[in-house]
Coordinates of C-alpha atoms in Angstrom, one line a residue:
Chain A
M195 CA 0.0 0.0 0.0
D196 CA 2.1 2.9 -1.4
L197 CA 0.3 5.7 0.5
L198 CA 1.1 4.0 3.8
K199 CA 4.7 3.4 2.8
E200 CA 5.1 7.1 1.9
K201 CA 3.5 8.1 5.3
I202 CA 5.8 5.7 7.2
L203 CA 8.9 7.1 5.4
A204 CA 7.8 10.7 5.9
E205 CA 6.5 10.6 9.5
G206 CA 7.7 7.3 11.1
H207 CA 10.7 7.2 13.3
V208 CA 12.9 4.3 14.2
R209 CA 13.9 3.9 17.8
D210 CA 16.4 1.5 19.5
G211 CA 15.1 -2.0 20.0
N212 CA 13.5 -2.3 16.5
I213 CA 10.7 0.1 17.5
L214 CA 8.9 1.8 14.6
K215 CA 7.1 4.8 16.0
V216 CA 4.0 5.8 14.0
D217 CA 2.5 8.0 16.7
R218 CA 2.1 10.9 14.3
F219 CA -0.6 9.2 12.3
L220 CA -1.6 5.7 13.6
N221 CA -1.6 5.4 17.4
H222 CA -1.5 8.6 19.3
Q223 CA -2.5 11.2 16.7
L224 CA -4.8 9.6 14.1
D225 CA -4.8 10.6 10.5
I226 CA -8.4 9.8 9.7
T227 CA -8.0 10.2 6.0
L228 CA -5.3 7.6 6.0
L229 CA -7.3 5.4 8.3
N230 CA -10.1 5.4 5.8
E231 CA -7.8 4.3 3.0
I232 CA -6.5 1.6 5.3
G233 CA -10.1 0.5 6.0
K234 CA -10.9 0.4 2.3
E235 CA -7.8 -1.7 1.6
F236 CA -8.6 -4.2 4.4
H237 CA -12.1 -4.5 2.9
R238 CA -10.6 -5.1 -0.6
R239 CA -8.4 -7.9 0.8
F240 CA -11.0 -9.6 2.9
S241 CA -14.3 -8.9 1.0
H242 CA -14.3 -12.4 -0.5
L243 CA -14.7 -13.9 3.0
P244 CA -17.7 -14.0 5.4
V245 CA -17.1 -11.6 8.2
D246 CA -19.6 -11.2 11.0
K247 CA -17.5 -9.2 13.4
I248 CA -14.2 -7.5 13.7
L249 CA -12.1 -8.2 16.7
T250 CA -9.2 -6.1 17.9
A251 CA -7.3 -5.3 21.1
E252 CA -7.2 -2.0 22.9
V253 CA -5.7 0.5 22.6
S254 CA -4.1 1.0 19.2
G255 CA -6.4 -1.4 17.2
I256 CA -9.6 0.4 18.1
A257 CA -9.6 3.3 15.7
I258 CA -8.3 1.1 12.8
A259 CA -11.0 -1.5 13.4
A260 CA -13.8 1.1 13.9
I261 CA -13.0 2.9 10.6
A262 CA -12.5 -0.3 8.7
A263 CA -15.8 -1.8 10.0
Q264 CA -17.7 0.8 8.1
Y265 CA -16.7 -0.9 4.9
F266 CA -17.7 -4.3 6.2
N267 CA -20.9 -3.2 7.8
V268 CA -20.3 -5.2 10.9
P269 CA -19.7 -4.4 14.6
V270 CA -16.4 -4.3 16.3
V271 CA -15.4 -5.9 19.6
F272 CA -12.2 -4.9 21.3
A273 CA -10.5 -7.0 23.9
K274 CA -9.9 -5.1 27.1
K275 CA -6.5 -5.0 28.8
L276 CA -7.3 -3.1 31.9
E277 CA -9.0 -4.4 35.0
S278 CA -12.3 -2.7 35.1
K279 CA -15.1 -2.8 37.6
N280 CA -17.4 -2.5 34.7
L281 CA -16.3 -5.5 32.7
D282 CA -18.5 -8.5 33.0
P283 CA -17.0 -11.2 35.2
D284 CA -17.8 -13.8 32.5
T285 CA -15.2 -13.4 29.8
F286 CA -13.1 -15.2 27.2
E287 CA -9.4 -14.6 28.0
G288 CA -6.2 -14.5 26.2
E289 CA -2.7 -13.9 27.4
I290 CA -0.2 -11.5 25.7
Y291 CA 3.5 -10.9 26.4
S292 CA 4.3 -7.3 25.5
Y293 CA 8.0 -6.8 24.5
T294 CA 7.6 -3.0 24.7
K295 CA 6.0 -3.1 28.1
E296 CA 8.1 -6.1 29.2
K297 CA 5.2 -7.9 31.0
T298 CA 2.5 -10.5 30.4
Y299 CA -1.1 -9.4 30.7
K300 CA -4.5 -10.8 30.0
I301 CA -7.0 -9.5 27.5
R302 CA -10.7 -10.2 27.9
V303 CA -13.9 -10.1 25.9
S304 CA -17.3 -10.5 27.5
K305 CA -18.9 -13.7 26.6
Q306 CA -21.9 -11.7 25.4
Y307 CA -20.1 -10.4 22.4
L308 CA -18.6 -13.4 20.7
S309 CA -20.7 -16.5 19.7
Q310 CA -20.0 -20.0 18.6
G311 CA -19.7 -20.1 14.8
E312 CA -19.3 -16.4 14.2
N313 CA -16.9 -15.4 11.5
I314 CA -14.3 -13.2 13.0
L315 CA -11.7 -10.9 11.3
I316 CA -8.9 -9.7 13.5
L317 CA -7.5 -6.3 12.7
D318 CA -4.6 -4.7 14.5
D319 CA -1.9 -2.1 14.0
F320 CA 1.3 -4.2 14.3
L321 CA 2.3 -7.8 13.8
A322 CA 5.8 -8.5 15.2
N323 CA 6.2 -11.6 17.3
G324 CA 2.5 -12.4 17.1
E325 CA 1.8 -12.1 20.8
A326 CA -1.3 -9.9 20.5
M327 CA -2.6 -12.1 17.7
K328 CA -2.0 -15.2 19.9
G329 CA -4.1 -13.7 22.7
L330 CA -6.9 -12.7 20.3
M331 CA -6.9 -16.2 18.8
E332 CA -7.2 -17.7 22.3
I333 CA -10.3 -15.6 22.8
I334 CA -11.8 -16.7 19.5
D335 CA -11.0 -20.4 20.4
G336 CA -12.6 -19.9 23.8
A337 CA -15.8 -18.7 22.0
K338 CA -15.7 -21.5 19.5
A339 CA -15.9 -18.7 16.9
N340 CA -14.3 -19.0 13.5
L341 CA -11.2 -17.0 12.6
V342 CA -11.5 -16.0 8.9
G343 CA -8.3 -14.0 8.7
A344 CA -6.1 -11.4 10.3
G345 CA -5.2 -8.0 8.8
V346 CA -2.4 -5.8 10.2
V347 CA -1.3 -2.4 9.1
I348 CA 2.4 -3.0 9.6
E349 CA 4.1 -6.3 9.8
K350 CA 7.7 -6.5 11.0
G351 CA 8.8 -9.2 8.6
F352 CA 12.1 -9.7 10.4
Q353 CA 10.2 -11.0 13.5
K354 CA 8.6 -14.4 13.5
G355 CA 4.8 -13.7 14.1
G356 CA 3.6 -13.4 10.5
D357 CA 5.5 -16.5 9.3
Q358 CA 4.3 -18.6 12.3
L359 CA 0.7 -17.6 11.7
R360 CA 0.9 -18.4 7.9
A361 CA 2.5 -21.7 8.7
K362 CA -0.6 -22.6 10.8
G363 CA -2.7 -21.9 7.7
I364 CA -4.1 -18.5 8.9
F365 CA -4.8 -16.0 6.2
V366 CA -2.7 -13.0 7.2
E367 CA -2.7 -9.8 5.2
S368 CA -0.3 -7.0 6.0
L369 CA -0.7 -3.7 4.3
V370 CA 3.1 -3.1 4.5
I371 CA 5.9 -5.5 5.6
V372 CA 9.0 -3.9 7.0
D373 CA 12.0 -6.2 6.4
S374 CA 14.5 -4.2 8.4
L375 CA 14.9 -1.3 10.8
A376 CA 18.7 -1.7 11.0
N377 CA 20.7 1.5 11.2
N378 CA 17.5 3.5 11.7
Q379 CA 16.6 2.8 8.0
I380 CA 13.2 1.6 7.1
T381 CA 13.4 -1.1 4.5
F382 CA 10.1 -2.4 3.0
R383 CA 9.7 -5.9 1.5
Chain B
M222 CA -31.0 12.2 19.9
D223 CA -33.8 9.7 19.7
L224 CA -31.9 6.9 18.1
L225 CA -29.4 6.9 20.9
K226 CA -32.2 7.0 23.6
E227 CA -33.8 4.0 22.0
K228 CA -30.5 2.2 21.9
I229 CA -29.8 3.0 25.6
L230 CA -33.3 1.8 26.6
A231 CA -33.1 -1.4 24.6
E232 CA -29.5 -2.4 25.3
G233 CA -28.2 -0.4 28.2
H234 CA -28.1 -1.8 31.8
V235 CA -28.1 0.0 35.1
R236 CA -25.7 -1.3 37.7
D237 CA -25.4 -0.4 41.4
G238 CA -23.5 2.8 42.0
N239 CA -25.2 4.8 39.2
I240 CA -23.4 2.9 36.5
L241 CA -25.0 2.8 33.1
K242 CA -23.5 0.0 31.1
V243 CA -23.4 0.6 27.4
D244 CA -20.9 -2.1 26.6
R245 CA -23.1 -3.7 24.0
F246 CA -22.8 -0.8 21.5
L247 CA -20.5 2.0 22.8
N248 CA -17.5 0.8 24.7
H249 CA -16.7 -2.9 24.3
Q250 CA -18.7 -3.9 21.3
L251 CA -19.1 -1.0 19.0
D252 CA -22.2 -0.4 16.8
I253 CA -20.5 1.3 13.9
T254 CA -23.8 2.4 12.3
L255 CA -24.8 4.1 15.5
L256 CA -21.3 5.6 15.9
N257 CA -21.7 7.2 12.5
E258 CA -25.0 8.8 13.4
I259 CA -23.3 10.0 16.6
G260 CA -20.5 11.5 14.6
K261 CA -22.9 13.3 12.2
E262 CA -24.8 14.7 15.2
F263 CA -21.6 16.0 16.8
H264 CA -20.7 17.6 13.5
R265 CA -24.2 19.2 13.3
R266 CA -23.8 20.7 16.7
F267 CA -20.3 22.0 16.4
S268 CA -20.0 22.8 12.7
H269 CA -20.4 26.5 13.3
L270 CA -17.1 26.5 15.3
P271 CA -13.6 26.3 14.0
V272 CA -12.2 22.9 14.8
D273 CA -8.6 22.0 14.0
K274 CA -8.3 18.8 16.0
I275 CA -10.4 16.5 18.1
L276 CA -9.0 15.4 21.5
T277 CA -10.3 12.4 23.5
A278 CA -9.0 10.1 26.1
E279 CA -8.3 6.4 25.8
V280 CA -9.9 4.0 25.8
S281 CA -13.6 4.5 25.3
G282 CA -13.4 7.9 23.5
I283 CA -11.2 6.6 20.7
A284 CA -13.8 5.0 18.4
I285 CA -16.3 7.8 18.9
A286 CA -13.7 10.5 18.1
A287 CA -12.3 8.6 15.1
I288 CA -15.7 8.1 13.5
A289 CA -16.8 11.7 14.2
A290 CA -13.6 13.1 12.9
Q291 CA -14.5 12.0 9.4
Y292 CA -17.3 14.6 9.3
F293 CA -15.0 17.4 10.6
N294 CA -12.0 16.4 8.3
V295 CA -9.5 16.8 11.1
P296 CA -7.1 14.5 12.9
V297 CA -7.8 13.0 16.3
V298 CA -5.4 12.9 19.3
F299 CA -6.1 10.7 22.2
A300 CA -4.6 11.2 25.6
K301 CA -2.8 8.1 26.9
K302 CA -3.4 6.6 30.2
L303 CA -0.9 3.8 30.3
E304 CA 2.8 4.2 31.0
S305 CA 4.4 3.3 27.8
K306 CA 8.1 3.0 26.8
N307 CA 7.0 4.4 23.4
L308 CA 5.4 7.6 24.6
D309 CA 7.6 10.7 24.2
P310 CA 8.9 11.9 27.5
D311 CA 7.9 15.4 26.6
T312 CA 4.2 15.5 27.2
F313 CA 1.3 17.7 28.3
E314 CA -0.3 16.1 31.4
G315 CA -3.7 16.1 33.1
E316 CA -4.9 14.3 36.1
I317 CA -8.1 12.3 36.4
Y318 CA -9.8 10.7 39.4
S319 CA -11.8 7.7 38.2
Y320 CA -14.8 6.9 40.4
T321 CA -15.3 3.5 38.7
K322 CA -11.6 2.5 39.1
E323 CA -11.3 4.4 42.4
K324 CA -7.9 5.9 41.7
T325 CA -6.2 9.0 40.3
Y326 CA -4.1 8.6 37.2
K327 CA -2.4 10.8 34.7
I328 CA -3.2 11.2 31.1
R329 CA -0.7 12.5 28.6
V330 CA -0.4 13.9 25.1
S331 CA 2.9 14.3 23.4
K332 CA 3.8 17.9 22.9
Q333 CA 4.2 17.2 19.2
Y334 CA 0.5 16.8 18.7
L335 CA -1.0 19.9 20.3
S336 CA 0.0 23.4 19.4
Q337 CA -0.5 26.9 20.8
G338 CA -3.7 28.5 19.3
E339 CA -5.1 25.3 17.8
N340 CA -8.9 25.0 18.1
I341 CA -9.7 21.8 20.0
L342 CA -13.0 20.0 20.3
I343 CA -13.1 17.4 23.0
L344 CA -15.3 14.3 22.4
D345 CA -15.9 11.6 24.9
D346 CA -18.4 8.9 25.8
F347 CA -19.6 9.9 29.3
L348 CA -19.7 13.1 31.3
A349 CA -20.5 12.5 35.0
N350 CA -18.4 14.4 37.6
G351 CA -16.3 15.9 34.8
E352 CA -13.0 14.3 35.9
A353 CA -11.9 13.2 32.4
M354 CA -12.9 16.5 31.0
K355 CA -10.9 18.3 33.7
G356 CA -7.8 16.2 32.8
L357 CA -8.2 16.9 29.1
M358 CA -8.7 20.6 29.7
E359 CA -5.4 20.7 31.7
I360 CA -3.7 19.2 28.7
I361 CA -5.3 21.9 26.4
D362 CA -4.2 24.6 28.8
G363 CA -0.7 23.2 29.0
A364 CA -0.5 23.4 25.2
K365 CA -2.0 27.0 25.2
A366 CA -4.5 25.6 22.7
N367 CA -8.1 26.8 22.5
L368 CA -11.0 24.7 23.7
V369 CA -13.9 25.4 21.4
G370 CA -16.3 23.0 23.0
A371 CA -16.9 19.5 24.4
G372 CA -19.3 16.9 23.1
V373 CA -20.3 13.8 25.0
V374 CA -22.5 11.0 24.1
I375 CA -24.1 10.5 27.5
E376 CA -24.2 13.1 30.3
K377 CA -25.3 12.0 33.7
G378 CA -27.3 15.1 34.5
F379 CA -27.6 14.1 38.2
Q380 CA -23.9 14.5 38.6
K381 CA -22.1 17.8 38.7
G382 CA -19.7 17.8 35.8
G383 CA -21.9 19.2 33.0
D384 CA -23.3 22.1 35.2
Q385 CA -19.8 23.0 36.4
L386 CA -18.4 23.1 32.9
R387 CA -21.3 25.2 31.6
A388 CA -20.9 27.6 34.6
K389 CA -17.3 28.2 33.4
G390 CA -18.6 29.2 30.0
I391 CA -17.6 26.1 28.2
F392 CA -19.9 25.0 25.3
V393 CA -21.0 21.5 26.2
E394 CA -23.2 19.4 24.0
S395 CA -24.5 16.1 25.3
L396 CA -26.4 13.9 22.8
V397 CA -28.5 12.5 25.7
I398 CA -28.8 13.6 29.3
V399 CA -29.8 11.0 31.9
D400 CA -31.5 12.6 34.8
S401 CA -31.8 9.5 37.0
L402 CA -30.8 5.9 37.2
A403 CA -32.7 5.3 40.5
N404 CA -34.4 2.0 40.9
N405 CA -32.6 0.7 37.8
Q406 CA -34.8 3.0 35.7
I407 CA -33.2 5.1 33.0
T408 CA -34.9 8.6 33.0
F409 CA -33.9 11.0 30.3
R410 CA -34.2 14.8 30.6

């Protein structure tokens, strides 16, 4: 997706530890025009599949999923990270190790919002080691729902998550794949 | 906003402690069609004002602000609650006391994403005691930006936040005002 590559080159920043900061347009400030193009592109890539609901994880997947869902005409459910008095006690759970936050935490979806047999599309901002995806897939498994595919805005192709998911037969679509962030240079596949 | 009232009556639930749960359509599962109508309504109410950017707070304001921003053609910035290695150290800060979580926490916006003199519209899901709004206004003050108004989906009219903000001369628009949740009954103004 050329528009996205141009945006990443113009406004992304590489930080130590293979971190690609896209705060300026994707996960702190949100470029809504770009998010709309991202949503259209996800729809183009997944429109041949049955999608009943889009699942994402808070925080940075929410805006992406919400804007994209307009093109699929389906609801979004986002898995919650934070303990909340307001969350139903009866939840499907997944576990995520965050390399940036250096800790393991649980994500949860109320059992009311995922049903057996529902066709679920996962959308998220990044795919690196696949930890968030693993947690979301545990939730889908818990609900006996059906994972139809996973769309990510930016895949770090030099980390193992994307290849592992594809090896399991999961249909993964990344709008851009970054093959290297070495020497603070962004190299796309 | 009648559509929203009908949705709240049909799918909202009242819990002890004056909690109105709208997880089914507004802040866990997201009804994107409804969010679009909410976005259009916010635009109708604020379109006479100059708006350069929409500010909200994670988590539950993000989808609302992102969908609404499409009608304003402006970017969104969301204040971050969580400590993150990836957040710039140089931030504008606000402080919020959460009655549901029973603790005070800081919210932050990178100084890169708010500028002196920018016209900022705050959008959020709930207005109750006005704590989140206070934190967001501290951030806007820190940036020497200009608060043009605040739009909330649901105002709890029996709590003090809305009246206090209006008494300060802030233009507050609530799509619905709930006057009572007593006896598990939702009463609109």
